Short mmCIF file of C-alpha atoms in Angstrom, two decimals:
data_model
loop_
_atom_site.label_atom_id
_atom_site.label_comp_id
_atom_site.label_asym_id
_atom_site.label_seq_id
_atom_site.Cartn_x
_atom_site.Cartn_y
_atom_site.Cartn_z
CA UNK A 890 0.00 0.00 0.00
CA UNK A 891 1.51 3.39 -0.89
CA UNK A 892 1.96 6.04 1.78
CA UNK A 893 -0.84 8.12 0.29
CA UNK A 894 -3.30 5.22 0.60
CA UNK A 895 -2.80 4.48 4.27
CA UNK A 896 -5.45 5.79 6.65
CA UNK A 897 -4.53 8.91 8.59
CA UNK A 898 -5.99 9.55 12.03
CA UNK A 899 -5.27 12.54 14.21
CA UNK A 900 -5.91 12.48 17.95
CA UNK A 901 -6.51 15.99 19.19
CA UNK A 902 -8.80 18.66 20.56
CA UNK A 903 -10.16 21.75 18.78
CA UNK A 904 -8.81 24.35 21.26
CA UNK A 905 -5.21 23.11 21.17
CA UNK A 906 -2.77 25.24 19.16
CA UNK A 907 -0.42 22.25 18.94
CA UNK A 908 -3.17 20.12 17.36
CA UNK A 909 -3.80 22.88 14.82
CA UNK A 910 -0.31 22.47 13.44
CA UNK A 911 -0.65 19.00 11.89
CA UNK A 912 -4.19 19.90 10.75
CA UNK A 913 -2.88 22.85 8.74
CA UNK A 914 -0.06 20.69 7.36
CA UNK A 915 -2.52 17.96 6.26
CA UNK A 916 -4.75 20.62 4.67
CA UNK A 917 -1.81 22.05 2.72
CA UNK A 918 -1.19 18.56 1.35
CA UNK A 919 -4.93 18.02 0.67
CA UNK A 920 -4.61 14.84 2.72
CA UNK A 921 -7.79 13.48 4.22
CA UNK A 922 -7.77 12.30 7.81
CA UNK A 923 -10.09 11.21 10.57
CA UNK A 924 -10.10 13.65 13.48
CA UNK A 925 -10.58 11.89 16.81
CA UNK A 926 -11.49 14.45 19.44
CA UNK A 927 -10.23 13.81 22.97
CA UNK A 928 -12.45 14.81 25.88
CA UNK A 929 -11.16 17.41 28.31
CA UNK A 930 -10.19 15.75 31.59
CA UNK A 931 -9.78 12.22 30.27
CA UNK A 932 -7.39 10.42 27.97
CA UNK A 933 -8.59 7.73 25.57
CA UNK A 934 -7.08 4.25 25.46
CA UNK A 935 -5.87 4.97 21.95
CA UNK A 936 -4.02 8.08 23.13
CA UNK A 937 -2.37 6.26 26.04
CA UNK A 938 -1.34 3.43 23.69
CA UNK A 939 -0.06 5.70 20.93
CA UNK A 940 1.80 8.14 23.13
CA UNK A 941 2.75 6.23 26.27
CA UNK A 942 5.75 8.49 26.96
CA UNK A 943 4.01 11.90 27.14
CA UNK A 944 0.30 10.92 26.95
CA UNK A 945 -0.37 14.17 25.05
CA UNK A 946 -2.10 15.33 21.91
CA UNK A 947 -1.61 15.72 18.99
CA UNK A 948 -0.78 12.19 17.85
CA UNK A 949 -0.87 11.30 14.18
CA UNK A 950 -1.53 7.66 13.43
CA UNK A 951 -0.56 6.76 9.86
CA UNK A 952 -1.56 3.23 8.98
CA UNK A 953 -0.80 1.77 12.39
CA UNK A 954 2.24 3.87 13.26
CA UNK A 955 1.99 6.80 15.69
CA UNK A 956 3.95 10.04 15.32
CA UNK A 957 4.08 12.38 18.34
CA UNK A 958 5.06 16.01 19.01
CA UNK A 959 3.39 18.62 16.79
CA UNK A 960 6.47 19.95 14.97
CA UNK A 961 7.78 16.44 14.38
CA UNK A 962 4.38 15.53 12.92
CA UNK A 963 4.51 18.57 10.59
CA UNK A 964 7.93 17.51 9.30
CA UNK A 965 6.67 13.93 8.90
CA UNK A 966 3.63 15.08 6.90
CA UNK A 967 5.87 17.23 4.72
CA UNK A 968 8.15 14.31 3.99
CA UNK A 969 5.44 11.67 3.40
CA UNK A 970 3.02 13.70 1.28
CA UNK A 971 5.79 14.84 -1.02
CA UNK A 972 3.53 15.56 -4.00
CA UNK A 973 1.86 18.51 -2.25
CA UNK A 974 3.40 21.98 -1.77
CA UNK A 975 6.51 21.99 0.47
CA UNK A 976 6.11 23.07 4.05
CA UNK A 977 9.76 23.22 5.16
CA UNK A 978 12.06 25.63 3.29
CA UNK A 979 14.29 23.89 0.76
CA UNK A 980 17.55 25.57 1.82
CA UNK A 981 19.24 23.95 4.87
CA UNK A 982 20.11 27.30 6.45
CA UNK A 983 16.54 28.60 6.05
CA UNK A 984 15.32 25.37 7.63
CA UNK A 985 17.61 25.82 10.62
CA UNK A 986 16.28 29.36 11.09
CA UNK A 987 12.65 28.22 10.88
CA UNK A 988 13.32 25.40 13.36
CA UNK A 989 15.14 27.78 15.70
CA UNK A 990 12.19 30.20 15.91
CA UNK A 991 9.67 27.36 16.30
CA UNK A 992 11.72 26.04 19.24
CA UNK A 993 11.92 29.55 20.75
CA UNK A 994 8.12 29.89 20.56
CA UNK A 995 7.55 26.51 22.19
CA UNK A 996 10.27 26.74 24.85
CA UNK A 997 10.05 30.42 25.84
CA UNK A 998 7.23 32.45 24.32
CA UNK A 999 4.15 30.25 24.66
CA UNK A 1000 4.99 29.14 28.23
CA UNK A 1001 5.10 32.85 29.19
CA UNK A 1002 1.67 33.38 27.63
CA UNK A 1003 0.23 30.34 29.42
CA UNK A 1004 1.63 31.54 32.73
CA UNK A 1005 -0.17 34.89 32.55
CA UNK A 1006 -3.53 33.32 33.43
CA UNK A 1007 -2.09 31.86 36.63
CA UNK A 1008 0.20 34.78 37.51
CA UNK A 1009 0.28 35.54 41.20
CA UNK A 1010 0.08 39.29 41.58
CA UNK A 1011 0.83 42.34 39.47
CA UNK A 1012 4.62 42.05 39.41
CA UNK A 1013 4.67 38.54 37.96
CA UNK A 1014 1.92 39.39 35.47
CA UNK A 1015 3.73 42.54 34.31
CA UNK A 1016 7.01 40.67 33.81
CA UNK A 1017 5.29 37.98 31.74
CA UNK A 1018 3.46 40.54 29.60
CA UNK A 1019 6.75 42.31 28.98
CA UNK A 1020 8.36 39.01 27.98
CA UNK A 1021 5.50 38.35 25.59
CA UNK A 1022 5.86 41.81 24.04
CA UNK A 1023 9.61 41.42 23.64
CA UNK A 1024 9.08 38.07 21.99
CA UNK A 1025 6.66 39.61 19.52
CA UNK A 1026 9.21 42.32 18.70
CA UNK A 1027 11.71 39.55 17.94
CA UNK A 1028 9.17 37.77 15.76
CA UNK A 1029 8.35 41.04 13.92
CA UNK A 1030 12.02 41.44 13.10
CA UNK A 1031 12.33 37.77 12.14
CA UNK A 1032 9.27 38.13 9.90
CA UNK A 1033 10.87 41.01 7.98
CA UNK A 1034 14.18 39.16 7.59
CA UNK A 1035 12.67 35.82 6.61
CA UNK A 1036 9.68 36.78 4.45
CA UNK A 1037 11.71 39.33 2.43
CA UNK A 1038 8.59 41.21 1.39
CA UNK A 1039 6.46 38.14 0.72
CA UNK A 1040 3.25 37.56 2.70
CA UNK A 1041 4.39 34.54 4.76
CA UNK A 1042 7.48 33.37 6.68
CA UNK A 1043 7.39 30.59 4.10
CA UNK A 1044 7.32 33.10 1.22
CA UNK A 1045 4.35 32.94 -1.11
CA UNK A 1046 2.69 30.14 0.80
CA UNK A 1047 2.09 29.12 4.40
CA UNK A 1048 5.18 27.29 5.62
CA UNK A 1049 6.63 25.65 8.73
CA UNK A 1050 7.20 28.79 10.76
CA UNK A 1051 3.83 30.29 9.77
CA UNK A 1052 2.23 27.12 11.13
CA UNK A 1053 4.42 27.01 14.25
CA UNK A 1054 3.60 30.62 15.14
CA UNK A 1055 0.15 31.16 13.63
CA UNK A 1056 -1.41 28.39 15.70
CA UNK A 1057 -1.00 30.62 18.78
CA UNK A 1058 -2.98 33.58 17.36
CA UNK A 1059 -6.32 32.49 18.83
CA UNK A 1060 -4.91 32.16 22.34
CA UNK A 1061 -2.98 35.42 21.90
CA UNK A 1062 -6.28 37.21 21.22
CA UNK A 1063 -7.82 35.59 24.32
CA UNK A 1064 -4.84 36.72 26.41
CA UNK A 1065 -5.02 40.28 25.03
CA UNK A 1066 -8.68 40.53 25.98
CA UNK A 1067 -7.90 39.09 29.45
CA UNK A 1068 -5.17 41.66 30.17
CA UNK A 1069 -6.92 44.49 28.31
CA UNK A 1070 -3.91 45.21 26.13
CA UNK A 1071 -3.14 44.61 22.47
CA UNK A 1072 0.31 43.14 21.93
CA UNK A 1073 0.15 42.23 18.24
CA UNK A 1074 -1.30 45.17 16.30
CA UNK A 1075 -0.73 47.75 13.56
CA UNK A 1076 1.18 50.08 15.86
CA UNK A 1077 3.49 47.70 17.67
CA UNK A 1078 3.95 44.95 15.08
CA UNK A 1079 2.69 46.16 11.69
CA UNK A 1080 4.27 43.34 9.71
CA UNK A 1081 2.84 40.64 11.97
CA UNK A 1082 -0.56 42.34 12.05
CA UNK A 1083 -0.85 42.02 8.27
CA UNK A 1084 0.64 38.52 8.35
CA UNK A 1085 -1.88 37.38 10.99
CA UNK A 1086 -4.81 38.49 8.81
CA UNK A 1087 -3.43 36.79 5.72
CA UNK A 1088 -2.60 33.64 7.68
CA UNK A 1089 -6.05 33.31 9.25
CA UNK A 1090 -7.72 33.80 5.86
CA UNK A 1091 -5.68 31.05 4.20
CA UNK A 1092 -7.69 28.04 2.97
CA UNK A 1093 -5.54 25.59 4.90
CA UNK A 1094 -5.96 27.55 8.15
CA UNK A 1095 -9.51 28.95 8.16
CA UNK A 1096 -11.32 25.62 8.73
CA UNK A 1097 -9.22 24.81 11.83
CA UNK A 1098 -8.68 28.23 13.45
CA UNK A 1099 -11.09 28.45 16.40
CA UNK A 1100 -13.08 31.66 16.96
CA UNK A 1101 -11.71 33.81 19.76
CA UNK A 1102 -15.13 33.88 21.54
CA UNK A 1103 -15.30 30.11 21.62
CA UNK A 1104 -11.74 29.96 22.95
CA UNK A 1105 -12.53 32.52 25.67
CA UNK A 1106 -15.48 30.40 26.80
CA UNK A 1107 -13.26 27.35 26.82
CA UNK A 1108 -10.58 29.22 28.80
CA UNK A 1109 -13.19 30.06 31.48
CA UNK A 1110 -14.20 26.41 31.63
CA UNK A 1111 -10.58 25.33 31.91
CA UNK A 1112 -9.83 27.81 34.72
CA UNK A 1113 -12.94 26.72 36.63
CA UNK A 1114 -11.90 23.11 36.25
CA UNK A 1115 -8.32 23.83 37.35
CA UNK A 1116 -9.59 25.79 40.36
CA UNK A 1117 -11.84 22.96 41.46
CA UNK A 1118 -9.13 20.26 41.16
CA UNK B 132 30.75 21.72 0.63
CA UNK B 133 33.53 24.20 1.35
CA UNK B 134 33.24 27.24 3.52
CA UNK B 135 34.49 28.45 6.85
CA UNK B 136 33.17 26.54 9.85
CA UNK B 137 33.58 27.78 13.42
CA UNK B 138 32.19 26.13 16.57
CA UNK B 139 31.61 28.06 19.80
CA UNK B 140 31.51 25.50 22.57
CA UNK B 141 32.76 24.40 26.00
CA UNK B 142 34.73 21.16 26.46
CA UNK B 143 32.31 19.57 28.95
CA UNK B 144 29.05 20.40 27.16
CA UNK B 145 27.05 17.34 26.11
CA UNK B 146 25.25 19.49 23.58
CA UNK B 147 28.54 20.74 22.13
CA UNK B 148 29.79 17.15 21.91
CA UNK B 149 26.83 16.27 19.70
CA UNK B 150 27.98 18.86 17.19
CA UNK B 151 31.65 17.83 17.38
CA UNK B 152 30.71 14.19 16.77
CA UNK B 153 28.50 15.13 13.80
CA UNK B 154 31.25 17.28 12.25
CA UNK B 155 33.76 14.45 12.71
CA UNK B 156 31.37 11.92 11.15
CA UNK B 157 31.18 14.16 8.09
CA UNK B 158 34.93 14.83 7.99
CA UNK B 159 34.41 18.60 8.24
CA UNK B 160 37.35 20.80 9.21
CA UNK B 161 36.43 23.55 11.63
CA UNK B 162 37.85 26.05 14.05
CA UNK B 163 36.99 25.29 17.68
CA UNK B 164 36.60 28.21 20.09
CA UNK B 165 36.31 27.43 23.81
CA UNK B 166 33.89 29.79 25.54
CA UNK B 167 33.94 30.82 29.17
CA UNK B 168 30.29 30.88 30.17
CA UNK B 169 31.04 33.25 33.01
CA UNK B 170 32.63 35.68 30.55
CA UNK B 171 30.91 35.21 27.21
CA UNK B 172 32.74 36.42 24.13
CA UNK B 173 31.35 39.29 22.00
CA UNK B 174 31.18 36.76 19.15
CA UNK B 175 28.89 34.44 21.12
CA UNK B 176 26.63 37.32 22.19
CA UNK B 177 26.47 38.51 18.59
CA UNK B 178 25.81 35.05 17.11
CA UNK B 179 23.28 33.87 19.71
CA UNK B 180 21.72 37.03 21.13
CA UNK B 181 18.45 35.26 22.08
CA UNK B 182 19.78 32.47 24.28
CA UNK B 183 23.46 33.43 24.68
CA UNK B 184 24.30 29.71 24.88
CA UNK B 185 26.66 27.24 23.30
CA UNK B 186 26.99 25.37 21.03
CA UNK B 187 26.79 27.76 18.10
CA UNK B 188 27.93 26.68 14.66
CA UNK B 189 29.01 29.55 12.42
CA UNK B 190 29.03 28.54 8.75
CA UNK B 191 30.26 31.17 6.30
CA UNK B 192 29.56 33.80 8.93
CA UNK B 193 25.97 32.66 9.59
CA UNK B 194 25.04 31.22 13.00
CA UNK B 195 23.09 28.02 13.65
CA UNK B 196 21.96 27.50 17.25
CA UNK B 197 20.48 24.66 19.35
CA UNK B 198 22.40 21.36 19.18
CA UNK B 199 19.65 19.19 17.64
CA UNK B 200 19.02 21.86 14.99
CA UNK B 201 22.77 22.16 14.32
CA UNK B 202 23.20 18.38 13.87
CA UNK B 203 20.29 18.30 11.40
CA UNK B 204 21.82 21.26 9.55
CA UNK B 205 25.19 19.47 9.34
CA UNK B 206 23.45 16.33 8.07
CA UNK B 207 21.61 18.30 5.37
CA UNK B 208 24.60 20.35 4.19
CA UNK B 209 27.23 17.58 4.17
CA UNK B 210 24.76 15.05 2.87
CA UNK B 211 27.10 12.87 0.83
CA UNK B 212 28.85 11.26 3.78
CA UNK B 213 27.60 9.29 6.82
CA UNK B 214 23.88 10.16 6.78
CA UNK B 215 22.65 10.67 10.32
CA UNK B 216 18.87 11.13 9.95
CA UNK B 217 17.10 7.95 8.73
CA UNK B 218 15.59 8.22 5.26
CA UNK B 219 12.38 6.44 6.26
CA UNK B 220 9.89 9.12 7.39
CA UNK B 221 8.58 7.18 10.41
CA UNK B 222 12.07 6.24 11.61
CA UNK B 223 13.13 9.86 11.15
CA UNK B 224 10.19 11.02 13.25
CA UNK B 225 11.10 8.47 15.94
CA UNK B 226 14.75 9.62 16.03
CA UNK B 227 13.62 13.24 16.39
CA UNK B 228 11.09 12.27 19.07
CA UNK B 229 13.71 10.59 21.26
CA UNK B 230 16.27 13.40 20.87
CA UNK B 231 13.50 15.81 21.88
CA UNK B 232 12.73 13.53 24.85
CA UNK B 233 16.39 13.56 25.90
CA UNK B 234 16.43 17.34 25.67
CA UNK B 235 13.28 17.69 27.74
CA UNK B 236 14.09 15.13 30.43
CA UNK B 237 17.70 14.03 30.83
CA UNK B 238 19.53 17.30 31.43
CA UNK B 239 16.91 18.65 33.83
CA UNK B 240 16.77 15.42 35.83
CA UNK B 241 20.57 15.29 36.02
CA UNK B 242 20.51 18.81 37.41
CA UNK B 243 17.97 17.77 40.06
CA UNK B 244 20.18 14.84 40.97
CA UNK B 245 23.29 16.91 41.56
CA UNK B 246 21.60 19.80 43.31
CA UNK B 247 19.19 18.01 45.65
CA UNK B 248 19.43 16.06 48.88
CA UNK B 249 17.44 13.44 50.77
CA UNK B 250 14.01 12.49 49.38
CA UNK B 251 14.28 14.81 46.38
CA UNK B 252 17.63 13.25 45.50
CA UNK B 253 16.22 9.73 45.77
CA UNK B 254 13.30 10.68 43.54
CA UNK B 255 15.63 12.22 40.94
CA UNK B 256 17.81 9.11 40.99
CA UNK B 257 14.77 6.87 40.37
CA UNK B 258 13.56 9.18 37.60
CA UNK B 259 16.94 9.23 35.86
CA UNK B 260 17.31 5.45 36.01
CA UNK B 261 13.79 5.14 34.63
CA UNK B 262 14.71 7.41 31.72
CA UNK B 263 17.84 5.39 30.89
CA UNK B 264 15.87 2.12 31.05
CA UNK B 265 13.27 3.57 28.69
CA UNK B 266 16.00 4.63 26.28
CA UNK B 267 17.60 1.19 26.61
CA UNK B 268 14.25 -0.40 25.74
CA UNK B 269 14.03 1.74 22.61
CA UNK B 270 17.39 0.40 21.42
CA UNK B 271 16.15 -3.19 21.61
CA UNK B 272 18.57 -5.58 19.95
CA UNK B 273 19.86 -3.16 17.33
CA UNK B 274 23.58 -2.39 17.36
CA UNK B 275 22.84 1.35 17.12
CA UNK B 276 19.75 3.50 17.49
CA UNK B 277 20.16 4.14 13.76
CA UNK B 278 19.92 0.36 13.13
CA UNK B 279 23.06 -0.95 11.49
CA UNK B 280 24.56 2.49 11.29
CA UNK B 281 25.37 5.21 13.79
CA UNK B 282 22.69 7.89 13.49
CA UNK B 283 20.99 11.01 14.83
CA UNK B 284 19.76 9.48 18.08
CA UNK B 285 23.13 7.82 18.72
CA UNK B 286 24.76 11.24 18.31
CA UNK B 287 22.08 12.78 20.51
CA UNK B 288 22.54 10.38 23.42
CA UNK B 289 26.19 9.24 23.45
CA UNK B 290 27.61 12.43 25.03
CA UNK B 291 25.57 11.77 28.19
CA UNK B 292 27.61 8.59 28.77
CA UNK B 293 30.45 10.77 30.13
CA UNK B 294 28.28 11.36 33.16
CA UNK B 295 27.71 7.70 34.00
CA UNK B 296 30.87 7.46 36.09
CA UNK B 297 29.71 10.43 38.15
CA UNK B 298 26.22 8.94 38.65
CA UNK B 299 27.66 5.66 39.82
CA UNK B 300 29.77 7.36 42.48
CA UNK B 301 27.09 9.87 43.52
CA UNK B 302 24.16 7.44 43.46
CA UNK B 303 25.75 4.14 44.47
CA UNK B 304 24.60 2.03 41.57
CA UNK B 305 26.31 0.34 38.66
CA UNK B 306 25.09 1.25 35.16
CA UNK B 307 26.39 -2.15 34.00
CA UNK B 308 23.87 -3.84 36.34
CA UNK B 309 20.99 -1.46 35.76
CA UNK B 310 21.30 -0.96 31.99
CA UNK B 311 23.62 -3.62 30.52
CA UNK B 312 22.39 -3.20 26.93
CA UNK B 313 22.85 0.55 27.08
CA UNK B 314 26.40 0.11 28.40
CA UNK B 315 27.12 -2.35 25.58
CA UNK B 316 25.89 0.30 23.13
CA UNK B 317 28.18 2.90 24.73
CA UNK B 318 31.20 0.57 24.35
CA UNK B 319 30.22 -0.16 20.76
CA UNK B 320 30.02 3.55 19.90
CA UNK B 321 33.37 4.31 21.53
CA UNK B 322 35.11 1.34 19.92
CA UNK B 323 33.67 1.60 16.42
CA UNK B 324 33.33 5.36 15.91
CA UNK B 325 36.46 7.48 15.95
CA UNK B 326 34.20 10.56 16.05
CA UNK B 327 33.02 9.38 19.48
CA UNK B 328 36.32 8.17 20.98
CA UNK B 329 38.09 11.36 19.96
CA UNK B 330 35.32 13.66 21.20
CA UNK B 331 34.22 12.26 24.56
CA UNK B 332 36.37 13.66 27.36
CA UNK B 333 37.74 11.50 30.16
CA UNK B 334 34.86 10.71 32.53
CA UNK B 335 36.94 11.39 35.63
CA UNK B 336 37.70 14.90 34.35
CA UNK B 337 33.97 15.36 33.75
CA UNK B 338 33.19 14.19 37.28
CA UNK B 339 35.70 16.64 38.81
CA UNK B 340 34.22 19.42 36.72
CA UNK B 341 30.66 18.53 37.78
CA UNK B 342 31.68 18.56 41.45
CA UNK B 343 33.30 21.97 41.01
CA UNK B 344 30.27 23.43 39.23
CA UNK B 345 27.90 21.96 41.82
CA UNK B 346 29.93 23.59 44.60
CA UNK B 347 29.69 26.94 42.84
CA UNK B 348 25.95 26.54 42.21
CA UNK B 349 25.02 25.40 45.70
CA UNK B 350 27.62 27.53 47.44
CA UNK B 351 28.72 24.38 49.23
#
């Protein structure tokens, strides 16, 4: 059976930015897949079997083989569905730059954003917001250097770094409304503001980008659940 | 592929060793610059302004940061010799997964081990042993993580073997007893790969260094 014929399943949840990543990648490749939604607060047998090490979503199951970790899944999809448009840049140096920024977002930027909701007191909150803002300034600069006047980090089309960063836009909007401050906008980050609009309107992204209102509701649910645990 | 290659590194860094091993596997000539992390060079601060960490590979004046990213870059640029990433997509994803796992778990747990006492120390010891057993299980009966050939995950994990001597002394266990297959793999890498035997520093030197750093960190 060829790679393209094997069944693709994706274990995930609609609010997760990490789950969005492989979904965008599969859309870019016009690859059909079965989306298996996990329930908040419980982990399915299939998830525990397919990702025994981390027990986290997303997990891609291709044929009978699981692939874990969102960015690793994106690279896997890019390699397997080679007839579709490329997701990773073709030049090795450009790839290393894209991977570097994706790692920065996952290791430093997004954890700061997550921590804002649970920040104890003004001082901690302010420091995190500042860190977030500084990170966005770095990404604005990276966007200008990498896109070189084209609409996306990936050039003319959505690429690896667009996916790695764009998946956080929904939660960024929720955070901005929570703190009452815009961090990504025309004034502070004009390049990213335009990029964000173009990204969200892209055919591969639109069907899987959750509405900010729905995410806000979900965030309230999550905080209530966390508080009661 | 010609071009000037410079590596900013420190002799005891496991992450730096990954890069040195990869460069040696590919037969790449490079200039090695030892950094003092308590007095970082202007070059390091210029080349890695975000994290200010080593290793940094500078190829034709352009920096590549983060050891796993650097090793993949090396593999892609010098692609005609000793391929490190598997060509099969699923195997490639698995190799990346386990290197990511090592990055997320091993270093942090080692830190906990050296810097904690009593119950916390015991818990860290159990956790670290558990991690090595899991990694040993992943190897199975293959000679290398890359199968018949030395690959990305082998490069990613082998530098941590320099710390085994220190663990054994500090934690009173024998890696040979706890993880015999893993130890066999370590020996195999050292004996069959010149890139490994020439890169890994003497484990006693590493142990002395770790003790010194721990004293500085804990103020002991």
